[in-house]
Amino acid sequence: QKEVEQDPGPLSVPEGAIVSLNCTYSNSAFQYFMWYRQYSRKGPELLMYTYSSGNKEDGRFTAQVDKSSKYISLFIRDSQPSDSATYLCAMRAGNQFYFGTGTSLTVIP
Amino acid sequence: DARVTQTPRHKVTEMGQEVTMRCQPILGHNTVFWYRQTMMQGLELLAYFRNRAPLDDSGMPKDRFSAEMPDATLATLKIQPSEPRDSAVYFCASGWTNTGELFFGEGSRLTVL
């Protein structure tokens, strides 16, 4: 079993839809939880970063961490065509970062 | 606007040739990571440095790959000899110890023929 599981998609939604992206994990030692956005032929860009359970909001993006269920989510409200990218979840324990394989999202105008 | 800088952005080479990729981490960061990204495997950790000291290179094929950090502004990843299976995008990332913030460069896309 992988440390971090992420549905690869692809996910296709109409513009304006609410998008929900999810990851599950198995390691209770994970302390930091991140979401990265990666456009085609670009490097991953840090989108959201949380340390504990709960919600964190930044504009149209909300990151949610449920440590008891070992489940994290990223919600995108009022999705835009510019949100079309691959979204990777990531977690840190000690010196190591563990990445999901990414979910490909397309927002259709 | 601080960013991680990687060179070259693209490299096409023939099997058996030496390849060197370079990375300038963000000034002030004390950790540097090298990752390889492929469609099949996603992001794989190759090497990790903290305060320029190599702490983890367990993901790196030791016989052909080497990673160094000669000073705080330069990290290198070398492949010698290169093989077609090394074709991938190689990312450098930097950050601080004990945070979740890791900043990636734009990557070096390597093609080995």
JSON list of C-alpha atoms in Angstrom, two decimals:
[
{"chain": "A", "resi": 1, "resn": "GLN", "atom": "CA", "xyz": [0.00, 0.00, 0.00]},
{"chain": "A", "resi": 2, "resn": "LYS", "atom": "CA", "xyz": [1.31, 3.45, -0.90]},
{"chain": "A", "resi": 3, "resn": "GLU", "atom": "CA", "xyz": [1.78, 6.01, 1.85]},
{"chain": "A", "resi": 4, "resn": "VAL", "atom": "CA", "xyz": [-0.46, 8.46, 0.00]},
{"chain": "A", "resi": 5, "resn": "GLU", "atom": "CA", "xyz": [-3.33, 7.52, -2.29]},
{"chain": "A", "resi": 6, "resn": "GLN", "atom": "CA", "xyz": [-4.84, 9.95, -4.78]},
{"chain": "A", "resi": 7, "resn": "ASP", "atom": "CA", "xyz": [-7.38, 9.30, -7.52]},
{"chain": "A", "resi": 8, "resn": "PRO", "atom": "CA", "xyz": [-5.64, 10.24, -10.81]},
{"chain": "A", "resi": 9, "resn": "GLY", "atom": "CA", "xyz": [-8.88, 11.26, -12.51]},
{"chain": "A", "resi": 10, "resn": "PRO", "atom": "CA", "xyz": [-9.12, 12.79, -15.02]},
{"chain": "A", "resi": 11, "resn": "LEU", "atom": "CA", "xyz": [-11.76, 15.13, -13.66]},
{"chain": "A", "resi": 12, "resn": "SER", "atom": "CA", "xyz": [-13.70, 17.38, -16.01]},
{"chain": "A", "resi": 13, "resn": "VAL", "atom": "CA", "xyz": [-16.12, 20.04, -14.73]},
{"chain": "A", "resi": 14, "resn": "PRO", "atom": "CA", "xyz": [-17.96, 23.05, -16.20]},
{"chain": "A", "resi": 15, "resn": "GLU", "atom": "CA", "xyz": [-16.78, 26.52, -15.34]},
{"chain": "A", "resi": 16, "resn": "GLY", "atom": "CA", "xyz": [-18.23, 27.73, -12.06]},
{"chain": "A", "resi": 17, "resn": "ALA", "atom": "CA", "xyz": [-18.54, 24.26, -10.53]},
{"chain": "A", "resi": 18, "resn": "ILE", "atom": "CA", "xyz": [-17.25, 23.33, -7.11]},
{"chain": "A", "resi": 19, "resn": "VAL", "atom": "CA", "xyz": [-14.36, 20.90, -7.35]},
{"chain": "A", "resi": 20, "resn": "SER", "atom": "CA", "xyz": [-13.44, 18.41, -4.64]},
{"chain": "A", "resi": 21, "resn": "LEU", "atom": "CA", "xyz": [-10.05, 16.72, -4.71]},
{"chain": "A", "resi": 22, "resn": "ASN", "atom": "CA", "xyz": [-9.08, 14.12, -2.12]},
{"chain": "A", "resi": 23, "resn": "CYS", "atom": "CA", "xyz": [-6.22, 12.08, -0.76]},
{"chain": "A", "resi": 24, "resn": "THR", "atom": "CA", "xyz": [-6.00, 9.37, 1.85]},
{"chain": "A", "resi": 25, "resn": "TYR", "atom": "CA", "xyz": [-2.91, 8.36, 3.77]},
{"chain": "A", "resi": 26, "resn": "SER", "atom": "CA", "xyz": [-1.77, 5.64, 6.11]},
{"chain": "A", "resi": 27, "resn": "ASN", "atom": "CA", "xyz": [1.06, 7.18, 8.14]},
{"chain": "A", "resi": 28, "resn": "SER", "atom": "CA", "xyz": [-0.03, 8.73, 11.45]},
{"chain": "A", "resi": 29, "resn": "ALA", "atom": "CA", "xyz": [3.32, 10.54, 11.67]},
{"chain": "A", "resi": 30, "resn": "PHE", "atom": "CA", "xyz": [2.41, 13.01, 8.92]},
{"chain": "A", "resi": 31, "resn": "GLN", "atom": "CA", "xyz": [2.38, 16.50, 10.39]},
{"chain": "A", "resi": 32, "resn": "TYR", "atom": "CA", "xyz": [2.24, 18.84, 7.41]},
{"chain": "A", "resi": 33, "resn": "PHE", "atom": "CA", "xyz": [-0.30, 18.64, 4.62]},
{"chain": "A", "resi": 34, "resn": "MET", "atom": "CA", "xyz": [0.06, 20.44, 1.31]},
{"chain": "A", "resi": 35, "resn": "TRP", "atom": "CA", "xyz": [-1.60, 20.85, -2.04]},
{"chain": "A", "resi": 36, "resn": "TYR", "atom": "CA", "xyz": [0.40, 21.65, -5.15]},
{"chain": "A", "resi": 37, "resn": "ARG", "atom": "CA", "xyz": [-0.83, 22.75, -8.56]},
{"chain": "A", "resi": 38, "resn": "GLN", "atom": "CA", "xyz": [1.19, 21.73, -11.59]},
{"chain": "A", "resi": 39, "resn": "TYR", "atom": "CA", "xyz": [0.55, 23.15, -15.03]},
{"chain": "A", "resi": 40, "resn": "SER", "atom": "CA", "xyz": [1.74, 21.21, -18.05]},
{"chain": "A", "resi": 41, "resn": "ARG", "atom": "CA", "xyz": [5.53, 21.38, -18.44]},
{"chain": "A", "resi": 42, "resn": "LYS", "atom": "CA", "xyz": [5.91, 23.43, -15.27]},
{"chain": "A", "resi": 43, "resn": "GLY", "atom": "CA", "xyz": [7.10, 22.71, -11.74]},
{"chain": "A", "resi": 44, "resn": "PRO", "atom": "CA", "xyz": [4.66, 22.02, -8.89]},
{"chain": "A", "resi": 45, "resn": "GLU", "atom": "CA", "xyz": [3.49, 25.24, -7.26]},
{"chain": "A", "resi": 46, "resn": "LEU", "atom": "CA", "xyz": [2.59, 25.29, -3.57]},
{"chain": "A", "resi": 47, "resn": "LEU", "atom": "CA", "xyz": [-1.08, 26.16, -3.28]},
{"chain": "A", "resi": 48, "resn": "MET", "atom": "CA", "xyz": [-2.11, 25.41, 0.30]},
{"chain": "A", "resi": 49, "resn": "TYR", "atom": "CA", "xyz": [-0.25, 24.34, 3.42]},
{"chain": "A", "resi": 50, "resn": "THR", "atom": "CA", "xyz": [-1.73, 23.25, 6.74]},
{"chain": "A", "resi": 51, "resn": "TYR", "atom": "CA", "xyz": [-0.21, 21.89, 9.91]},
{"chain": "A", "resi": 52, "resn": "SER", "atom": "CA", "xyz": [-3.16, 20.48, 11.81]},
{"chain": "A", "resi": 53, "resn": "SER", "atom": "CA", "xyz": [-6.65, 19.14, 11.40]},
{"chain": "A", "resi": 54, "resn": "GLY", "atom": "CA", "xyz": [-9.35, 21.55, 10.32]},
{"chain": "A", "resi": 55, "resn": "ASN", "atom": "CA", "xyz": [-9.99, 23.92, 7.46]},
{"chain": "A", "resi": 56, "resn": "LYS", "atom": "CA", "xyz": [-7.87, 26.60, 5.86]},
{"chain": "A", "resi": 57, "resn": "GLU", "atom": "CA", "xyz": [-9.28, 29.00, 3.32]},
{"chain": "A", "resi": 58, "resn": "ASP", "atom": "CA", "xyz": [-7.48, 31.11, 0.74]},
{"chain": "A", "resi": 59, "resn": "GLY", "atom": "CA", "xyz": [-9.70, 32.86, -1.76]},
{"chain": "A", "resi": 60, "resn": "ARG", "atom": "CA", "xyz": [-11.54, 30.24, -3.80]},
{"chain": "A", "resi": 61, "resn": "PHE", "atom": "CA", "xyz": [-9.52, 27.40, -2.27]},
{"chain": "A", "resi": 62, "resn": "THR", "atom": "CA", "xyz": [-10.23, 25.53, 0.95]},
{"chain": "A", "resi": 63, "resn": "ALA", "atom": "CA", "xyz": [-7.99, 22.81, 2.33]},
{"chain": "A", "resi": 64, "resn": "GLN", "atom": "CA", "xyz": [-9.44, 20.37, 4.82]},
{"chain": "A", "resi": 65, "resn": "VAL", "atom": "CA", "xyz": [-7.53, 17.89, 6.98]},
{"chain": "A", "resi": 66, "resn": "ASP", "atom": "CA", "xyz": [-9.15, 15.09, 8.98]},
{"chain": "A", "resi": 67, "resn": "LYS", "atom": "CA", "xyz": [-6.38, 13.33, 10.86]},
{"chain": "A", "resi": 68, "resn": "SER", "atom": "CA", "xyz": [-8.75, 10.89, 12.54]},
{"chain": "A", "resi": 69, "resn": "SER", "atom": "CA", "xyz": [-9.84, 9.56, 9.15]},
{"chain": "A", "resi": 70, "resn": "LYS", "atom": "CA", "xyz": [-6.43, 10.14, 7.51]},
{"chain": "A", "resi": 71, "resn": "TYR", "atom": "CA", "xyz": [-8.13, 12.09, 4.76]},
{"chain": "A", "resi": 72, "resn": "ILE", "atom": "CA", "xyz": [-7.40, 15.46, 3.20]},
{"chain": "A", "resi": 73, "resn": "SER", "atom": "CA", "xyz": [-9.38, 17.47, 0.68]},
{"chain": "A", "resi": 74, "resn": "LEU", "atom": "CA", "xyz": [-9.02, 20.52, -1.50]},
{"chain": "A", "resi": 75, "resn": "PHE", "atom": "CA", "xyz": [-12.15, 22.39, -2.55]},
{"chain": "A", "resi": 76, "resn": "ILE", "atom": "CA", "xyz": [-12.15, 24.88, -5.40]},
{"chain": "A", "resi": 77, "resn": "ARG", "atom": "CA", "xyz": [-15.15, 27.20, -5.57]},
{"chain": "A", "resi": 78, "resn": "ASP", "atom": "CA", "xyz": [-16.28, 28.94, -8.75]},
{"chain": "A", "resi": 79, "resn": "SER", "atom": "CA", "xyz": [-13.79, 26.96, -10.79]},
{"chain": "A", "resi": 80, "resn": "GLN", "atom": "CA", "xyz": [-12.16, 28.74, -13.73]},
{"chain": "A", "resi": 81, "resn": "PRO", "atom": "CA", "xyz": [-10.53, 27.43, -16.94]},
{"chain": "A", "resi": 82, "resn": "SER", "atom": "CA", "xyz": [-7.23, 28.69, -15.48]},
{"chain": "A", "resi": 83, "resn": "ASP", "atom": "CA", "xyz": [-7.63, 26.09, -12.70]},
{"chain": "A", "resi": 84, "resn": "SER", "atom": "CA", "xyz": [-7.09, 23.34, -15.30]},
{"chain": "A", "resi": 85, "resn": "ALA", "atom": "CA", "xyz": [-3.96, 21.58, -14.06]},
{"chain": "A", "resi": 86, "resn": "THR", "atom": "CA", "xyz": [-2.78, 18.54, -12.15]},
{"chain": "A", "resi": 87, "resn": "TYR", "atom": "CA", "xyz": [-3.21, 18.81, -8.38]},
{"chain": "A", "resi": 88, "resn": "LEU", "atom": "CA", "xyz": [-0.87, 16.88, -6.12]},
{"chain": "A", "resi": 89, "resn": "CYS", "atom": "CA", "xyz": [-1.38, 16.33, -2.44]},
{"chain": "A", "resi": 90, "resn": "ALA", "atom": "CA", "xyz": [1.73, 16.06, -0.28]},
{"chain": "A", "resi": 91, "resn": "MET", "atom": "CA", "xyz": [2.52, 15.27, 3.31]},
{"chain": "A", "resi": 92, "resn": "ARG", "atom": "CA", "xyz": [5.59, 15.56, 5.47]},
{"chain": "A", "resi": 93, "resn": "ALA", "atom": "CA", "xyz": [6.94, 13.43, 8.27]},
{"chain": "A", "resi": 94, "resn": "GLY", "atom": "CA", "xyz": [10.44, 14.18, 9.51]},
{"chain": "A", "resi": 95, "resn": "ASN", "atom": "CA", "xyz": [12.75, 14.78, 6.56]},
{"chain": "A", "resi": 96, "resn": "GLN", "atom": "CA", "xyz": [10.51, 13.12, 4.03]},
{"chain": "A", "resi": 97, "resn": "PHE", "atom": "CA", "xyz": [7.82, 14.48, 1.76]},
{"chain": "A", "resi": 98, "resn": "TYR", "atom": "CA", "xyz": [5.30, 12.03, 0.34]},
{"chain": "A", "resi": 99, "resn": "PHE", "atom": "CA", "xyz": [3.40, 12.95, -2.80]},
{"chain": "A", "resi": 100, "resn": "GLY", "atom": "CA", "xyz": [0.21, 11.67, -4.34]},
{"chain": "A", "resi": 101, "resn": "THR", "atom": "CA", "xyz": [0.35, 10.82, -8.02]},
{"chain": "A", "resi": 102, "resn": "GLY", "atom": "CA", "xyz": [-1.83, 13.82, -8.88]},
{"chain": "A", "resi": 103, "resn": "THR", "atom": "CA", "xyz": [-5.38, 14.41, -10.13]},
{"chain": "A", "resi": 104, "resn": "SER", "atom": "CA", "xyz": [-5.77, 15.93, -13.58]},
{"chain": "A", "resi": 105, "resn": "LEU", "atom": "CA", "xyz": [-8.48, 18.60, -13.62]},
{"chain": "A", "resi": 106, "resn": "THR", "atom": "CA", "xyz": [-10.03, 20.27, -16.67]},
{"chain": "A", "resi": 107, "resn": "VAL", "atom": "CA", "xyz": [-12.46, 23.16, -16.26]},
{"chain": "A", "resi": 108, "resn": "ILE", "atom": "CA", "xyz": [-14.54, 23.58, -19.39]},
{"chain": "A", "resi": 109, "resn": "PRO", "atom": "CA", "xyz": [-15.58, 27.15, -20.33]},
{"chain": "B", "resi": 1, "resn": "ASP", "atom": "CA", "xyz": [10.39, 37.25, -6.57]},
{"chain": "B", "resi": 2, "resn": "ALA", "atom": "CA", "xyz": [12.45, 34.44, -5.05]},
{"chain": "B", "resi": 3, "resn": "ARG", "atom": "CA", "xyz": [12.44, 31.20, -6.97]},
{"chain": "B", "resi": 4, "resn": "VAL", "atom": "CA", "xyz": [14.37, 28.00, -7.44]},
{"chain": "B", "resi": 5, "resn": "THR", "atom": "CA", "xyz": [16.36, 28.15, -10.67]},
{"chain": "B", "resi": 6, "resn": "GLN", "atom": "CA", "xyz": [17.27, 25.03, -12.63]},
{"chain": "B", "resi": 7, "resn": "THR", "atom": "CA", "xyz": [19.48, 24.59, -15.68]},
{"chain": "B", "resi": 8, "resn": "PRO", "atom": "CA", "xyz": [19.29, 23.28, -18.31]},
{"chain": "B", "resi": 9, "resn": "ARG", "atom": "CA", "xyz": [15.53, 23.37, -18.92]},
{"chain": "B", "resi": 10, "resn": "HIS", "atom": "CA", "xyz": [15.85, 20.80, -21.68]},
{"chain": "B", "resi": 11, "resn": "LYS", "atom": "CA", "xyz": [18.58, 18.32, -22.49]},
{"chain": "B", "resi": 12, "resn": "VAL", "atom": "CA", "xyz": [18.75, 15.72, -25.23]},
{"chain": "B", "resi": 13, "resn": "THR", "atom": "CA", "xyz": [21.74, 13.43, -25.12]},
{"chain": "B", "resi": 14, "resn": "GLU", "atom": "CA", "xyz": [22.89, 10.06, -26.28]},
{"chain": "B", "resi": 15, "resn": "MET", "atom": "CA", "xyz": [23.17, 6.97, -24.15]},
{"chain": "B", "resi": 16, "resn": "GLY", "atom": "CA", "xyz": [26.48, 6.82, -22.32]},
{"chain": "B", "resi": 17, "resn": "GLN", "atom": "CA", "xyz": [26.99, 10.57, -22.11]},
{"chain": "B", "resi": 18, "resn": "GLU", "atom": "CA", "xyz": [27.40, 12.47, -18.87]},
{"chain": "B", "resi": 19, "resn": "VAL", "atom": "CA", "xyz": [24.60, 14.78, -17.83]},
{"chain": "B", "resi": 20, "resn": "THR", "atom": "CA", "xyz": [24.86, 17.48, -15.18]},
{"chain": "B", "resi": 21, "resn": "MET", "atom": "CA", "xyz": [21.86, 19.37, -13.89]},
{"chain": "B", "resi": 22, "resn": "ARG", "atom": "CA", "xyz": [22.21, 22.44, -11.71]},
{"chain": "B", "resi": 23, "resn": "CYS", "atom": "CA", "xyz": [19.98, 24.10, -9.18]},
{"chain": "B", "resi": 24, "resn": "GLN", "atom": "CA", "xyz": [20.12, 27.42, -7.36]},
{"chain": "B", "resi": 25, "resn": "PRO", "atom": "CA", "xyz": [17.89, 27.16, -4.27]},
{"chain": "B", "resi": 26, "resn": "ILE", "atom": "CA", "xyz": [16.04, 30.11, -2.79]},
{"chain": "B", "resi": 27, "resn": "LEU", "atom": "CA", "xyz": [18.40, 32.22, -0.69]},
{"chain": "B", "resi": 28, "resn": "GLY", "atom": "CA", "xyz": [18.05, 31.38, 3.00]},
{"chain": "B", "resi": 29, "resn": "HIS", "atom": "CA", "xyz": [16.56, 27.94, 2.53]},
{"chain": "B", "resi": 30, "resn": "ASN", "atom": "CA", "xyz": [18.50, 25.21, 4.32]},
{"chain": "B", "resi": 31, "resn": "THR", "atom": "CA", "xyz": [17.03, 22.11, 2.67]},
{"chain": "B", "resi": 32, "resn": "VAL", "atom": "CA", "xyz": [17.35, 21.00, -0.95]},
{"chain": "B", "resi": 33, "resn": "PHE", "atom": "CA", "xyz": [15.65, 18.06, -2.59]},
{"chain": "B", "resi": 34, "resn": "TRP", "atom": "CA", "xyz": [16.12, 16.41, -5.99]},
{"chain": "B", "resi": 35, "resn": "TYR", "atom": "CA", "xyz": [13.10, 14.61, -7.45]},
{"chain": "B", "resi": 36, "resn": "ARG", "atom": "CA", "xyz": [12.47, 12.74, -10.67]},
{"chain": "B", "resi": 37, "resn": "GLN", "atom": "CA", "xyz": [8.99, 12.82, -12.20]},
{"chain": "B", "resi": 38, "resn": "THR", "atom": "CA", "xyz": [7.63, 10.30, -14.68]},
{"chain": "B", "resi": 39, "resn": "MET", "atom": "CA", "xyz": [4.10, 9.53, -15.78]},
{"chain": "B", "resi": 40, "resn": "MET", "atom": "CA", "xyz": [4.32, 6.04, -14.34]},
{"chain": "B", "resi": 41, "resn": "GLN", "atom": "CA", "xyz": [5.97, 6.76, -10.98]},
{"chain": "B", "resi": 42, "resn": "GLY", "atom": "CA", "xyz": [5.06, 10.35, -10.23]},
{"chain": "B", "resi": 43, "resn": "LEU", "atom": "CA", "xyz": [7.55, 12.23, -8.05]},
{"chain": "B", "resi": 44, "resn": "GLU", "atom": "CA", "xyz": [10.40, 10.07, -6.75]},
{"chain": "B", "resi": 45, "resn": "LEU", "atom": "CA", "xyz": [12.90, 11.38, -4.22]},
{"chain": "B", "resi": 46, "resn": "LEU", "atom": "CA", "xyz": [16.49, 11.08, -5.38]},
{"chain": "B", "resi": 47, "resn": "ALA", "atom": "CA", "xyz": [18.45, 13.09, -2.81]},
{"chain": "B", "resi": 48, "resn": "TYR", "atom": "CA", "xyz": [18.00, 15.39, 0.16]},
{"chain": "B", "resi": 49, "resn": "PHE", "atom": "CA", "xyz": [20.42, 17.92, 1.64]},
{"chain": "B", "resi": 50, "resn": "ARG", "atom": "CA", "xyz": [20.16, 19.87, 4.86]},
{"chain": "B", "resi": 51, "resn": "ASN", "atom": "CA", "xyz": [22.62, 22.68, 5.48]},
{"chain": "B", "resi": 52, "resn": "ARG", "atom": "CA", "xyz": [24.51, 21.35, 2.42]},
{"chain": "B", "resi": 53, "resn": "ALA", "atom": "CA", "xyz": [25.04, 17.91, 4.00]},
{"chain": "B", "resi": 54, "resn": "PRO", "atom": "CA", "xyz": [23.61, 14.92, 2.12]},
{"chain": "B", "resi": 55, "resn": "LEU", "atom": "CA", "xyz": [21.13, 13.20, 4.43]},
{"chain": "B", "resi": 56, "resn": "ASP", "atom": "CA", "xyz": [19.27, 10.85, 2.14]},
{"chain": "B", "resi": 57, "resn": "ASP", "atom": "CA", "xyz": [20.18, 9.55, -1.29]},
{"chain": "B", "resi": 58, "resn": "SER", "atom": "CA", "xyz": [18.55, 6.15, -0.92]},
{"chain": "B", "resi": 59, "resn": "GLY", "atom": "CA", "xyz": [16.33, 6.75, -3.95]},
{"chain": "B", "resi": 60, "resn": "MET", "atom": "CA", "xyz": [19.27, 7.33, -6.25]},
{"chain": "B", "resi": 61, "resn": "PRO", "atom": "CA", "xyz": [20.94, 4.63, -8.37]},
{"chain": "B", "resi": 62, "resn": "LYS", "atom": "CA", "xyz": [24.37, 4.84, -6.78]},
{"chain": "B", "resi": 63, "resn": "ASP", "atom": "CA", "xyz": [26.31, 3.39, -9.65]},
{"chain": "B", "resi": 64, "resn": "ARG", "atom": "CA", "xyz": [25.45, 6.18, -12.06]},
{"chain": "B", "resi": 65, "resn": "PHE", "atom": "CA", "xyz": [23.92, 9.08, -10.14]},
{"chain": "B", "resi": 66, "resn": "SER", "atom": "CA", "xyz": [25.63, 11.51, -7.81]},
{"chain": "B", "resi": 67, "resn": "ALA", "atom": "CA", "xyz": [24.39, 14.62, -6.04]},
{"chain": "B", "resi": 68, "resn": "GLU", "atom": "CA", "xyz": [26.45, 17.35, -4.44]},
{"chain": "B", "resi": 69, "resn": "MET", "atom": "CA", "xyz": [26.04, 20.76, -2.92]},
{"chain": "B", "resi": 70, "resn": "PRO", "atom": "CA", "xyz": [29.38, 22.54, -3.26]},
{"chain": "B", "resi": 71, "resn": "ASP", "atom": "CA", "xyz": [28.00, 25.73, -1.73]},
{"chain": "B", "resi": 72, "resn": "ALA", "atom": "CA", "xyz": [24.74, 27.17, -0.43]},
{"chain": "B", "resi": 73, "resn": "THR", "atom": "CA", "xyz": [23.81, 28.58, -3.83]},
{"chain": "B", "resi": 74, "resn": "LEU", "atom": "CA", "xyz": [24.41, 25.50, -5.96]},
{"chain": "B", "resi": 75, "resn": "ALA", "atom": "CA", "xyz": [23.22, 21.91, -5.98]},
{"chain": "B", "resi": 76, "resn": "THR", "atom": "CA", "xyz": [24.15, 19.50, -8.76]},
{"chain": "B", "resi": 77, "resn": "LEU", "atom": "CA", "xyz": [22.83, 16.18, -9.96]},
{"chain": "B", "resi": 78, "resn": "LYS", "atom": "CA", "xyz": [25.06, 14.18, -12.25]},
{"chain": "B", "resi": 79, "resn": "ILE", "atom": "CA", "xyz": [24.31, 11.08, -14.29]},
{"chain": "B", "resi": 80, "resn": "GLN", "atom": "CA", "xyz": [27.25, 9.14, -15.73]},
{"chain": "B", "resi": 81, "resn": "PRO", "atom": "CA", "xyz": [26.72, 7.18, -17.91]},
{"chain": "B", "resi": 82, "resn": "SER", "atom": "CA", "xyz": [23.18, 8.13, -18.89]},
{"chain": "B", "resi": 83, "resn": "GLU", "atom": "CA", "xyz": [20.70, 5.52, -20.09]},
{"chain": "B", "resi": 84, "resn": "PRO", "atom": "CA", "xyz": [17.37, 5.82, -21.96]},
{"chain": "B", "resi": 85, "resn": "ARG", "atom": "CA", "xyz": [15.48, 4.85, -18.77]},
{"chain": "B", "resi": 86, "resn": "ASP", "atom": "CA", "xyz": [16.80, 8.05, -17.16]},
{"chain": "B", "resi": 87, "resn": "SER", "atom": "CA", "xyz": [14.57, 10.08, -19.46]},
{"chain": "B", "resi": 88, "resn": "ALA", "atom": "CA", "xyz": [12.31, 12.10, -17.14]},
{"chain": "B", "resi": 89, "resn": "VAL", "atom": "CA", "xyz": [11.82, 15.54, -15.68]},
{"chain": "B", "resi": 90, "resn": "TYR", "atom": "CA", "xyz": [14.17, 16.27, -12.81]},
{"chain": "B", "resi": 91, "resn": "PHE", "atom": "CA", "xyz": [13.04, 18.79, -10.21]},
{"chain": "B", "resi": 92, "resn": "CYS", "atom": "CA", "xyz": [14.99, 20.60, -7.57]},
{"chain": "B", "resi": 93, "resn": "ALA", "atom": "CA", "xyz": [13.09, 21.97, -4.58]},
{"chain": "B", "resi": 94, "resn": "SER", "atom": "CA", "xyz": [14.15, 24.00, -1.55]},
{"chain": "B", "resi": 95, "resn": "GLY", "atom": "CA", "xyz": [12.65, 24.91, 1.79]},
{"chain": "B", "resi": 96, "resn": "TRP", "atom": "CA", "xyz": [13.28, 25.16, 5.53]},
{"chain": "B", "resi": 97, "resn": "THR", "atom": "CA", "xyz": [13.57, 22.37, 8.07]},
{"chain": "B", "resi": 98, "resn": "ASN", "atom": "CA", "xyz": [10.37, 21.39, 9.86]},
{"chain": "B", "resi": 99, "resn": "THR", "atom": "CA", "xyz": [7.89, 23.17, 7.65]},
{"chain": "B", "resi": 100, "resn": "GLY", "atom": "CA", "xyz": [5.59, 21.93, 4.95]},
{"chain": "B", "resi": 101, "resn": "GLU", "atom": "CA", "xyz": [6.64, 24.60, 2.49]},
{"chain": "B", "resi": 102, "resn": "LEU", "atom": "CA", "xyz": [8.67, 23.21, -0.37]},
{"chain": "B", "resi": 103, "resn": "PHE", "atom": "CA", "xyz": [9.30, 25.30, -3.47]},
{"chain": "B", "resi": 104, "resn": "PHE", "atom": "CA", "xyz": [10.03, 23.67, -6.80]},
{"chain": "B", "resi": 105, "resn": "GLY", "atom": "CA", "xyz": [12.01, 24.82, -9.79]},
{"chain": "B", "resi": 106, "resn": "GLU", "atom": "CA", "xyz": [10.68, 24.52, -13.32]},
{"chain": "B", "resi": 107, "resn": "GLY", "atom": "CA", "xyz": [12.50, 21.27, -13.89]},
{"chain": "B", "resi": 108, "resn": "SER", "atom": "CA", "xyz": [15.09, 19.88, -16.29]},
{"chain": "B", "resi": 109, "resn": "ARG", "atom": "CA", "xyz": [13.54, 17.71, -18.98]},
{"chain": "B", "resi": 110, "resn": "LEU", "atom": "CA", "xyz": [16.02, 15.02, -19.93]},
{"chain": "B", "resi": 111, "resn": "THR", "atom": "CA", "xyz": [15.80, 12.81, -22.98]},
{"chain": "B", "resi": 112, "resn": "VAL", "atom": "CA", "xyz": [18.40, 10.08, -23.41]},
{"chain": "B", "resi": 113, "resn": "LEU", "atom": "CA", "xyz": [18.42, 8.52, -26.86]}
]
